[in-house]
Short mmCIF file of C-alpha atoms and ligand atoms in Angstrom, two decimals:
data_model
loop_
_atom_site.label_atom_id
_atom_site.label_comp_id
_atom_site.label_asym_id
_atom_site.label_seq_id
_atom_site.Cartn_x
_atom_site.Cartn_y
_atom_site.Cartn_z
CA MET Y 91 -11.38 -21.94 6.45
CA LYS Y 92 -8.65 -21.70 9.14
CA LYS Y 93 -5.91 -18.94 8.62
CA ASN Y 94 -2.97 -17.58 10.76
CA ILE Y 95 -2.75 -13.88 10.53
CA ALA Y 96 0.32 -11.98 11.82
CA VAL Y 97 -0.60 -8.49 13.12
CA LEU Y 98 1.92 -5.84 13.17
CA PRO Y 99 0.49 -2.52 14.38
CA GLY Y 100 3.79 -0.62 14.41
CA ASP Y 101 3.91 3.06 15.43
CA GLY Y 102 1.68 6.09 15.72
CA ILE Y 103 -1.82 5.48 14.88
CA GLY Y 104 -0.94 1.86 13.80
CA PRO Y 105 -2.37 0.24 16.89
CA GLU Y 106 -5.69 2.05 16.70
CA ILE Y 107 -6.38 1.42 13.05
CA MET Y 108 -5.28 -2.15 13.28
CA GLU Y 109 -7.89 -2.84 16.21
CA GLN Y 110 -10.49 -1.85 13.50
CA GLY Y 111 -8.86 -4.11 10.93
CA ILE Y 112 -9.07 -7.18 13.48
CA LYS Y 113 -12.69 -6.24 14.41
CA VAL Y 114 -13.59 -6.44 10.73
CA CYS Y 115 -11.79 -9.96 10.50
CA LYS Y 116 -13.67 -11.18 13.43
CA ALA Y 117 -17.01 -10.09 11.99
CA VAL Y 118 -16.03 -11.79 8.82
CA ALA Y 119 -15.15 -15.19 10.66
CA GLN Y 120 -18.45 -15.02 12.50
CA LYS Y 121 -20.62 -14.27 9.47
CA PHE Y 122 -18.95 -16.76 7.10
CA HIS Y 123 -17.71 -19.42 9.54
CA HIS Y 124 -14.05 -19.00 9.32
CA GLU Y 125 -11.26 -19.31 11.93
CA PHE Y 126 -8.55 -16.77 12.22
CA GLU Y 127 -5.83 -16.86 14.69
CA PHE Y 128 -3.97 -13.50 15.23
CA GLN Y 129 -0.39 -13.19 16.52
CA GLN Y 130 1.05 -10.03 17.30
CA GLY Y 131 4.58 -8.87 16.35
CA TRP Y 132 6.88 -5.69 16.99
CA VAL Y 133 7.98 -3.61 14.29
CA GLY Y 134 9.38 0.06 13.88
CA ALA Y 135 10.07 2.49 16.77
CA GLU Y 136 8.15 0.24 19.01
CA ALA Y 137 10.40 -2.79 18.31
CA ILE Y 138 13.65 -0.50 18.60
CA ASP Y 139 12.57 0.43 22.11
CA ARG Y 140 11.93 -3.37 23.00
CA THR Y 141 14.73 -5.18 21.10
CA GLY Y 142 17.09 -2.52 19.45
CA ASN Y 143 15.98 -3.92 16.21
CA PRO Y 144 13.19 -2.24 13.97
CA PHE Y 145 12.29 -5.65 12.35
CA PRO Y 146 13.42 -8.37 15.01
CA ASP Y 147 13.95 -12.03 13.81
CA GLU Y 148 10.91 -13.08 15.99
CA THR Y 149 8.70 -10.93 13.78
CA PHE Y 150 10.33 -12.23 10.61
CA GLU Y 151 9.62 -15.66 11.82
CA LEU Y 152 6.15 -14.89 12.66
CA CYS Y 153 5.39 -13.38 9.23
CA LYS Y 154 7.01 -16.39 7.31
CA GLN Y 155 4.85 -18.79 9.30
CA SER Y 156 1.54 -16.86 8.71
CA ASP Y 157 -0.72 -17.12 5.85
CA ALA Y 158 -1.01 -13.20 5.62
CA VAL Y 159 0.43 -10.13 7.47
CA LEU Y 160 -1.63 -7.18 8.48
CA PHE Y 161 0.60 -4.21 8.94
CA GLY Y 162 -0.34 -0.64 10.49
CA ALA Y 163 2.17 2.09 10.15
CA ILE Y 164 5.85 2.89 10.89
CA GLY Y 165 7.66 6.11 11.85
CA ASP Y 166 8.22 8.26 14.97
CA PRO Y 167 9.01 11.91 15.10
CA LYS Y 168 11.83 11.44 17.53
CA TYR Y 169 13.79 9.85 14.72
CA ASP Y 170 12.74 12.22 11.91
CA ASN Y 171 14.30 15.14 13.91
CA ASP Y 172 17.57 13.18 14.53
CA PRO Y 173 19.49 12.65 11.32
CA ASP Y 174 22.24 10.83 13.27
CA ALA Y 175 19.97 8.27 14.76
CA LYS Y 176 21.78 4.75 14.08
CA VAL Y 177 18.62 2.83 13.76
CA ARG Y 178 15.59 4.14 12.37
CA PRO Y 179 12.01 2.77 12.37
CA GLU Y 180 11.55 2.97 8.60
CA GLN Y 181 14.54 0.40 8.25
CA GLY Y 182 12.17 -2.03 9.84
CA LEU Y 183 9.70 -1.49 7.07
CA LEU Y 184 12.48 -1.92 4.51
CA ALA Y 185 13.86 -4.90 6.08
CA MET Y 186 10.41 -6.63 6.12
CA ARG Y 187 9.97 -5.77 2.43
CA LYS Y 188 13.36 -7.24 1.55
CA LYS Y 189 13.31 -10.36 3.75
CA LEU Y 190 9.91 -11.36 2.86
CA GLY Y 191 10.57 -10.57 -0.82
CA LEU Y 192 7.64 -8.27 -1.10
CA TYR Y 193 8.69 -7.09 -4.59
CA ALA Y 194 5.23 -5.74 -5.81
CA ASN Y 195 3.12 -3.17 -3.95
CA VAL Y 196 -0.38 -2.98 -5.47
CA ARG Y 197 -2.20 0.40 -4.76
CA PRO Y 198 -5.50 0.62 -6.36
CA VAL Y 199 -7.09 3.99 -6.76
CA THR Y 200 -10.81 4.41 -7.30
CA THR Y 201 -13.20 7.28 -6.58
CA PHE Y 202 -16.25 6.92 -4.37
CA PRO Y 203 -19.32 8.67 -5.65
CA SER Y 204 -20.38 9.56 -2.10
CA LEU Y 205 -17.20 11.52 -1.76
CA ARG Y 206 -17.73 13.63 -4.92
CA GLY Y 207 -16.61 17.15 -4.12
CA LYS Y 208 -14.28 16.12 -1.33
CA ALA Y 209 -11.19 16.11 -3.25
CA PRO Y 210 -9.48 19.35 -4.22
CA ILE Y 211 -9.72 18.39 -7.79
CA ARG Y 212 -12.84 19.32 -9.96
CA PRO Y 213 -15.29 16.47 -9.66
CA GLU Y 214 -15.90 15.97 -13.34
CA LEU Y 215 -12.25 15.02 -13.82
CA LEU Y 216 -12.62 12.20 -11.13
CA ASP Y 217 -16.00 10.50 -11.76
CA GLY Y 218 -15.26 6.84 -12.56
CA VAL Y 219 -11.52 6.91 -11.82
CA ASP Y 220 -10.37 3.37 -11.62
CA PHE Y 221 -6.67 2.55 -11.98
CA VAL Y 222 -3.97 0.48 -10.07
CA VAL Y 223 -0.41 1.41 -9.55
CA LEU Y 224 2.07 -1.54 -9.18
CA ARG Y 225 5.07 -0.22 -7.37
CA GLU Y 226 8.36 -2.10 -7.30
CA LEU Y 227 9.24 -2.53 -3.67
CA THR Y 228 12.48 -4.22 -3.07
CA GLY Y 229 14.91 -2.47 -5.54
CA GLY Y 230 15.93 0.89 -6.90
CA ILE Y 231 17.37 3.83 -4.66
CA TYR Y 232 15.66 2.53 -1.40
CA PHE Y 233 18.06 -0.56 -1.39
CA GLY Y 234 20.88 0.32 -3.90
CA LYS Y 235 24.59 0.25 -2.50
CA PRO Y 236 26.63 2.22 -2.03
CA GLN Y 237 24.65 4.65 0.16
CA GLY Y 238 26.16 7.07 2.73
CA ARG Y 239 28.32 9.99 3.43
CA SER Y 240 31.89 10.80 2.50
CA GLU Y 241 34.31 10.86 5.39
CA ASP Y 242 34.37 14.64 5.75
CA GLY Y 243 30.42 14.52 5.81
CA LEU Y 244 30.26 17.06 3.03
CA THR Y 245 28.73 14.65 0.55
CA ALA Y 246 26.13 12.06 0.57
CA TYR Y 247 25.06 9.52 -1.92
CA ASP Y 248 22.30 6.95 -2.88
CA THR Y 249 22.28 4.39 -5.61
CA SER Y 250 19.65 3.38 -7.73
CA MET Y 251 20.00 -0.07 -9.16
CA TYR Y 252 17.84 -2.61 -10.88
CA HIS Y 253 18.47 -6.11 -12.23
CA ARG Y 254 16.65 -7.25 -15.44
CA TYR Y 255 14.82 -9.98 -13.36
CA GLU Y 256 13.35 -7.43 -10.91
CA VAL Y 257 11.90 -5.43 -13.80
CA GLU Y 258 10.57 -8.50 -15.54
CA ARG Y 259 8.55 -9.87 -12.61
CA ILE Y 260 6.88 -6.74 -11.88
CA VAL Y 261 6.13 -5.77 -15.48
CA ARG Y 262 4.82 -9.17 -16.01
CA LEU Y 263 2.48 -8.87 -12.87
CA ALA Y 264 1.36 -5.55 -14.30
CA CYS Y 265 0.51 -7.10 -17.52
CA ARG Y 266 -1.23 -9.95 -15.73
CA TYR Y 267 -3.32 -7.36 -13.88
CA ALA Y 268 -4.12 -5.48 -16.97
CA MET Y 269 -5.47 -8.63 -18.64
CA GLN Y 270 -8.12 -8.67 -15.89
CA ARG Y 271 -8.82 -5.05 -16.47
CA ASP Y 272 -8.71 -2.84 -19.42
CA LYS Y 273 -5.60 -4.35 -20.98
CA ARG Y 274 -3.61 -1.09 -20.78
CA VAL Y 275 -0.20 -0.79 -18.99
CA THR Y 276 1.64 2.60 -18.51
CA VAL Y 277 5.32 2.30 -17.49
CA VAL Y 278 6.39 5.41 -15.59
CA ASP Y 279 10.21 6.14 -15.76
CA LYS Y 280 12.72 8.85 -16.34
CA ALA Y 281 14.32 7.32 -19.42
CA ASN Y 282 15.42 10.71 -20.74
CA VAL Y 283 17.92 10.85 -17.86
CA LEU Y 284 18.41 7.53 -15.83
CA ALA Y 285 20.10 4.44 -16.87
CA THR Y 286 17.89 2.25 -14.65
CA SER Y 287 14.84 3.71 -16.48
CA ARG Y 288 16.24 2.79 -19.83
CA LEU Y 289 16.71 -0.88 -18.67
CA TRP Y 290 13.09 -0.66 -17.39
CA ARG Y 291 11.91 0.48 -20.87
CA SER Y 292 13.79 -2.28 -22.88
CA VAL Y 293 12.65 -5.03 -20.39
CA ALA Y 294 9.13 -3.76 -20.63
CA VAL Y 295 8.98 -3.94 -24.28
CA ASP Y 296 10.31 -7.51 -24.20
CA ILE Y 297 7.76 -8.53 -21.60
CA ALA Y 298 4.84 -6.74 -23.68
CA LYS Y 299 5.56 -9.41 -26.35
CA GLU Y 300 4.22 -12.05 -24.05
CA PHE Y 301 1.04 -10.13 -23.77
CA PRO Y 302 -0.11 -9.34 -27.42
CA GLU Y 303 -3.38 -8.16 -26.27
CA ILE Y 304 -1.98 -5.44 -24.03
CA THR Y 305 -1.51 -1.90 -25.12
CA MET Y 306 1.73 -0.62 -23.38
CA ASP Y 307 2.72 3.19 -23.30
CA PHE Y 308 5.70 4.84 -21.55
CA MET Y 309 5.57 8.25 -19.66
CA PHE Y 310 8.22 10.16 -17.89
CA VAL Y 311 7.54 10.37 -14.22
CA ASP Y 312 7.29 14.28 -14.17
CA ASN Y 313 4.70 14.16 -17.03
CA ALA Y 314 2.87 11.32 -15.18
CA ALA Y 315 2.74 13.32 -11.95
CA MET Y 316 0.85 15.96 -13.99
CA GLN Y 317 -1.46 13.70 -15.99
CA LEU Y 318 -2.46 11.87 -13.02
CA ILE Y 319 -4.16 14.95 -11.60
CA GLN Y 320 -5.24 16.20 -15.06
CA TRP Y 321 -6.76 13.25 -16.57
CA PRO Y 322 -6.78 10.50 -14.09
CA LYS Y 323 -9.52 8.60 -15.89
CA LYS Y 324 -7.09 7.63 -18.76
CA PHE Y 325 -4.88 5.29 -16.76
CA ASP Y 326 -5.67 1.52 -16.17
CA VAL Y 327 -2.40 -0.07 -14.85
CA ILE Y 328 0.60 1.98 -13.85
CA VAL Y 329 3.89 0.08 -13.17
CA THR Y 330 7.04 2.01 -11.88
CA GLU Y 331 9.95 1.70 -9.87
CA ASN Y 332 10.12 2.00 -6.03
CA MET Y 333 10.62 5.70 -5.41
CA PHE Y 334 8.42 6.81 -8.27
CA GLY Y 335 5.65 4.72 -7.09
CA ASP Y 336 6.08 5.96 -3.46
CA ILE Y 337 5.54 9.69 -4.76
CA LEU Y 338 2.87 9.00 -7.24
CA THR Y 339 0.76 6.96 -5.00
CA ASP Y 340 0.59 9.67 -2.34
CA GLU Y 341 -0.26 12.08 -5.08
CA ALA Y 342 -2.96 9.62 -6.27
CA SER Y 343 -4.55 9.35 -2.81
CA VAL Y 344 -5.64 13.00 -3.31
CA ILE Y 345 -8.03 11.74 -6.01
CA THR Y 346 -10.12 9.64 -3.67
CA GLY Y 347 -10.51 12.43 -1.06
CA SER Y 348 -8.32 11.18 1.77
CA LEU Y 349 -4.99 9.55 2.25
CA GLY Y 350 -6.74 7.61 4.89
CA LEU Y 351 -8.75 5.67 2.39
CA LEU Y 352 -6.12 3.97 0.30
CA PRO Y 353 -5.39 0.31 1.00
CA SER Y 354 -2.47 -1.72 -0.51
CA ALA Y 355 -1.17 -5.29 -0.85
CA SER Y 356 2.42 -6.09 -1.00
CA ILE Y 357 2.85 -9.55 -2.90
CA GLY Y 358 5.62 -11.65 -1.60
CA GLN Y 359 7.75 -14.70 -1.93
CA TYR Y 360 6.85 -16.17 1.42
CA THR Y 361 3.67 -14.42 2.51
CA SER Y 362 1.93 -11.05 1.59
CA VAL Y 363 1.58 -8.01 3.54
CA PHE Y 364 -1.75 -5.93 3.54
CA GLU Y 365 -1.37 -2.26 4.85
CA PRO Y 366 -2.77 1.22 4.34
CA ILE Y 367 -0.72 3.55 2.25
CA HIS Y 368 -0.81 6.36 4.94
CA GLY Y 369 1.90 6.81 7.44
CA SER Y 370 2.04 6.81 11.35
CA TYR Y 371 0.36 10.22 11.66
CA PRO Y 372 2.04 10.76 15.08
CA GLN Y 373 -0.10 13.92 15.73
CA ALA Y 374 -3.12 11.84 15.90
CA LYS Y 375 -1.79 8.90 18.04
CA GLY Y 376 -3.93 7.88 20.76
CA LYS Y 377 -6.70 10.33 20.05
CA ASN Y 378 -9.02 8.02 18.30
CA ILE Y 379 -9.68 10.18 15.32
CA ALA Y 380 -7.64 8.47 12.53
CA ASN Y 381 -9.43 7.11 9.57
CA PRO Y 382 -9.46 3.28 9.75
CA LEU Y 383 -10.89 2.63 6.26
CA GLY Y 384 -7.51 2.22 4.53
CA THR Y 385 -6.74 -0.46 6.90
CA ILE Y 386 -10.19 -2.09 6.66
CA LEU Y 387 -9.87 -2.04 2.83
CA SER Y 388 -6.45 -3.48 3.19
CA VAL Y 389 -8.23 -6.28 5.06
CA ALA Y 390 -10.54 -6.64 2.13
CA MET Y 391 -7.49 -6.99 -0.11
CA MET Y 392 -6.18 -9.82 2.17
CA PHE Y 393 -9.30 -11.76 1.74
CA ASP Y 394 -9.13 -11.35 -2.17
CA TYR Y 395 -5.41 -11.86 -2.66
CA ALA Y 396 -4.23 -14.07 0.06
CA PHE Y 397 -7.35 -16.23 0.92
CA GLN Y 398 -9.19 -16.10 -2.37
CA LEU Y 399 -12.40 -15.28 -0.41
CA GLN Y 400 -14.11 -12.79 -2.77
CA ASP Y 401 -17.50 -12.76 -1.03
CA GLU Y 402 -15.90 -11.97 2.19
CA ALA Y 403 -13.95 -9.06 0.55
CA GLU Y 404 -16.97 -7.76 -1.21
CA ALA Y 405 -18.85 -7.89 2.09
CA ILE Y 406 -16.25 -5.65 3.66
CA ARG Y 407 -16.11 -3.35 0.67
CA LYS Y 408 -19.84 -2.86 0.73
CA ALA Y 409 -19.92 -1.89 4.52
CA VAL Y 410 -17.18 0.67 3.77
CA LEU Y 411 -19.31 1.98 0.90
CA LYS Y 412 -22.15 2.29 3.28
CA SER Y 413 -20.29 4.07 5.81
CA LEU Y 414 -19.13 6.70 3.16
CA GLU Y 415 -22.75 6.99 1.75
CA GLU Y 416 -24.24 7.52 5.24
CA ASN Y 417 -21.33 9.93 6.26
CA PHE Y 418 -20.39 7.64 9.13
CA VAL Y 419 -16.82 8.59 8.85
CA THR Y 420 -13.87 10.31 10.72
CA GLU Y 421 -12.90 13.79 10.71
CA ASP Y 422 -10.72 13.92 7.76
CA LEU Y 423 -13.90 13.05 5.69
CA THR Y 424 -16.51 15.23 7.39
CA THR Y 425 -16.98 18.26 9.75
CA ASP Y 426 -20.65 17.14 10.18
CA ASN Y 427 -20.61 15.12 13.38
CA PRO Y 428 -17.44 13.11 12.68
CA LYS Y 429 -17.15 9.74 14.33
CA THR Y 430 -14.11 8.28 16.03
CA THR Y 431 -11.84 5.46 14.84
CA SER Y 432 -13.48 2.78 16.96
CA GLU Y 433 -16.87 3.86 16.17
CA VAL Y 434 -16.33 3.43 12.52
CA GLY Y 435 -14.76 0.12 13.15
CA ASP Y 436 -17.59 -1.09 15.27
CA TRP Y 437 -20.04 0.25 12.74
CA ILE Y 438 -18.55 -1.63 9.75
CA ALA Y 439 -18.23 -4.85 11.84
CA GLU Y 440 -22.03 -4.49 12.65
CA ARG Y 441 -22.81 -3.85 8.88
CA ILE Y 442 -21.02 -7.07 7.93
CA LEU Y 443 -22.83 -9.09 10.59
CA GLU Y 444 -26.26 -7.86 9.33
C1 IPM W 607 5.08 4.00 2.06
C2 IPM W 607 5.94 4.78 3.01
C3 IPM W 607 7.32 4.18 3.08
C4 IPM W 607 8.07 4.18 1.82
C5 IPM W 607 8.18 4.91 4.31
C6 IPM W 607 7.54 5.00 5.59
C7 IPM W 607 9.56 4.25 4.29
O1 IPM W 607 6.02 6.10 2.50
O2 IPM W 607 4.94 2.72 2.30
O3 IPM W 607 4.79 4.50 0.96
O4 IPM W 607 8.75 5.26 1.49
O5 IPM W 607 7.91 3.08 1.09
MG1 MG W 608 4.82 6.56 0.85
#
């Protein structure tokens, strides 16, 4: 199989972890006789420095022409500490999501037996956790207009907005996922307060009628935040709006033992984007210490979802499991002889080739 892959390393540790992702793709290509062509594009702070635009048109075109996009991370502290900055790297990520129509962000959360005890939650609560969060990615308060400041600068406002069709398509996707799993969908909202959430509920009830085998329940987001930590095993598929999904998936990452482990797929109209859920981790930039497994598992999701190459995806996941079992991992996961980012990448690539 021949595929074009757009590679957008982005900021902070993005380039270092992306290098490991590409190593893994190359190992898969060699082992399974595929041909992958990688083309790099600028995004984020790096793109602002070069072009003034955090998601330049050339990058957009590159993504559209590719069979899949691998994305690293975005964000730079020089912008975080400057609330008056006219352009911000994060706008590049949001522009990418909007322009590529990446409406569904799929974030699976599972525990790894070999990491038992690494999470700050009692291990017996976590054994066998296996759920997936579908986060709506192109609507809600991230994109609603108006957004801004009053003229006197004393008030600021954001708008959360959803159209019926935006809710329909993500809830339908959640039900399809659930049909392949335990057939349970939890819709997370704040319907006791927010009008958008009440729209979500009524649309979800309608969509559920298309899937008579599915059990759907509803949970307020504050309660969901609590239950996710207290009884994470009871969830199967969670579907929620953009900002709730952002917050809950960072919370959920604690369950696995490290934020550096969680992969994600963003399903789009033109192409799909695969990225770890963690950020640009600027403190670690250039130090070769960041955990590349979230990126490598995102590569596995690319093989699964974008290329329908399940054996290849499985080979990657097996190698990752092995690195966890043998404690061949970065310093976020072990104090006992931690390995560097590139050592972990090399090791995984070698296991795939074996
Ligand atoms: C994520 C990130 C982004 C988001 C930031 C970097 C804009 O936190 O992908 O979860 O909020 O969506
Ligand atoms: Mg986030």
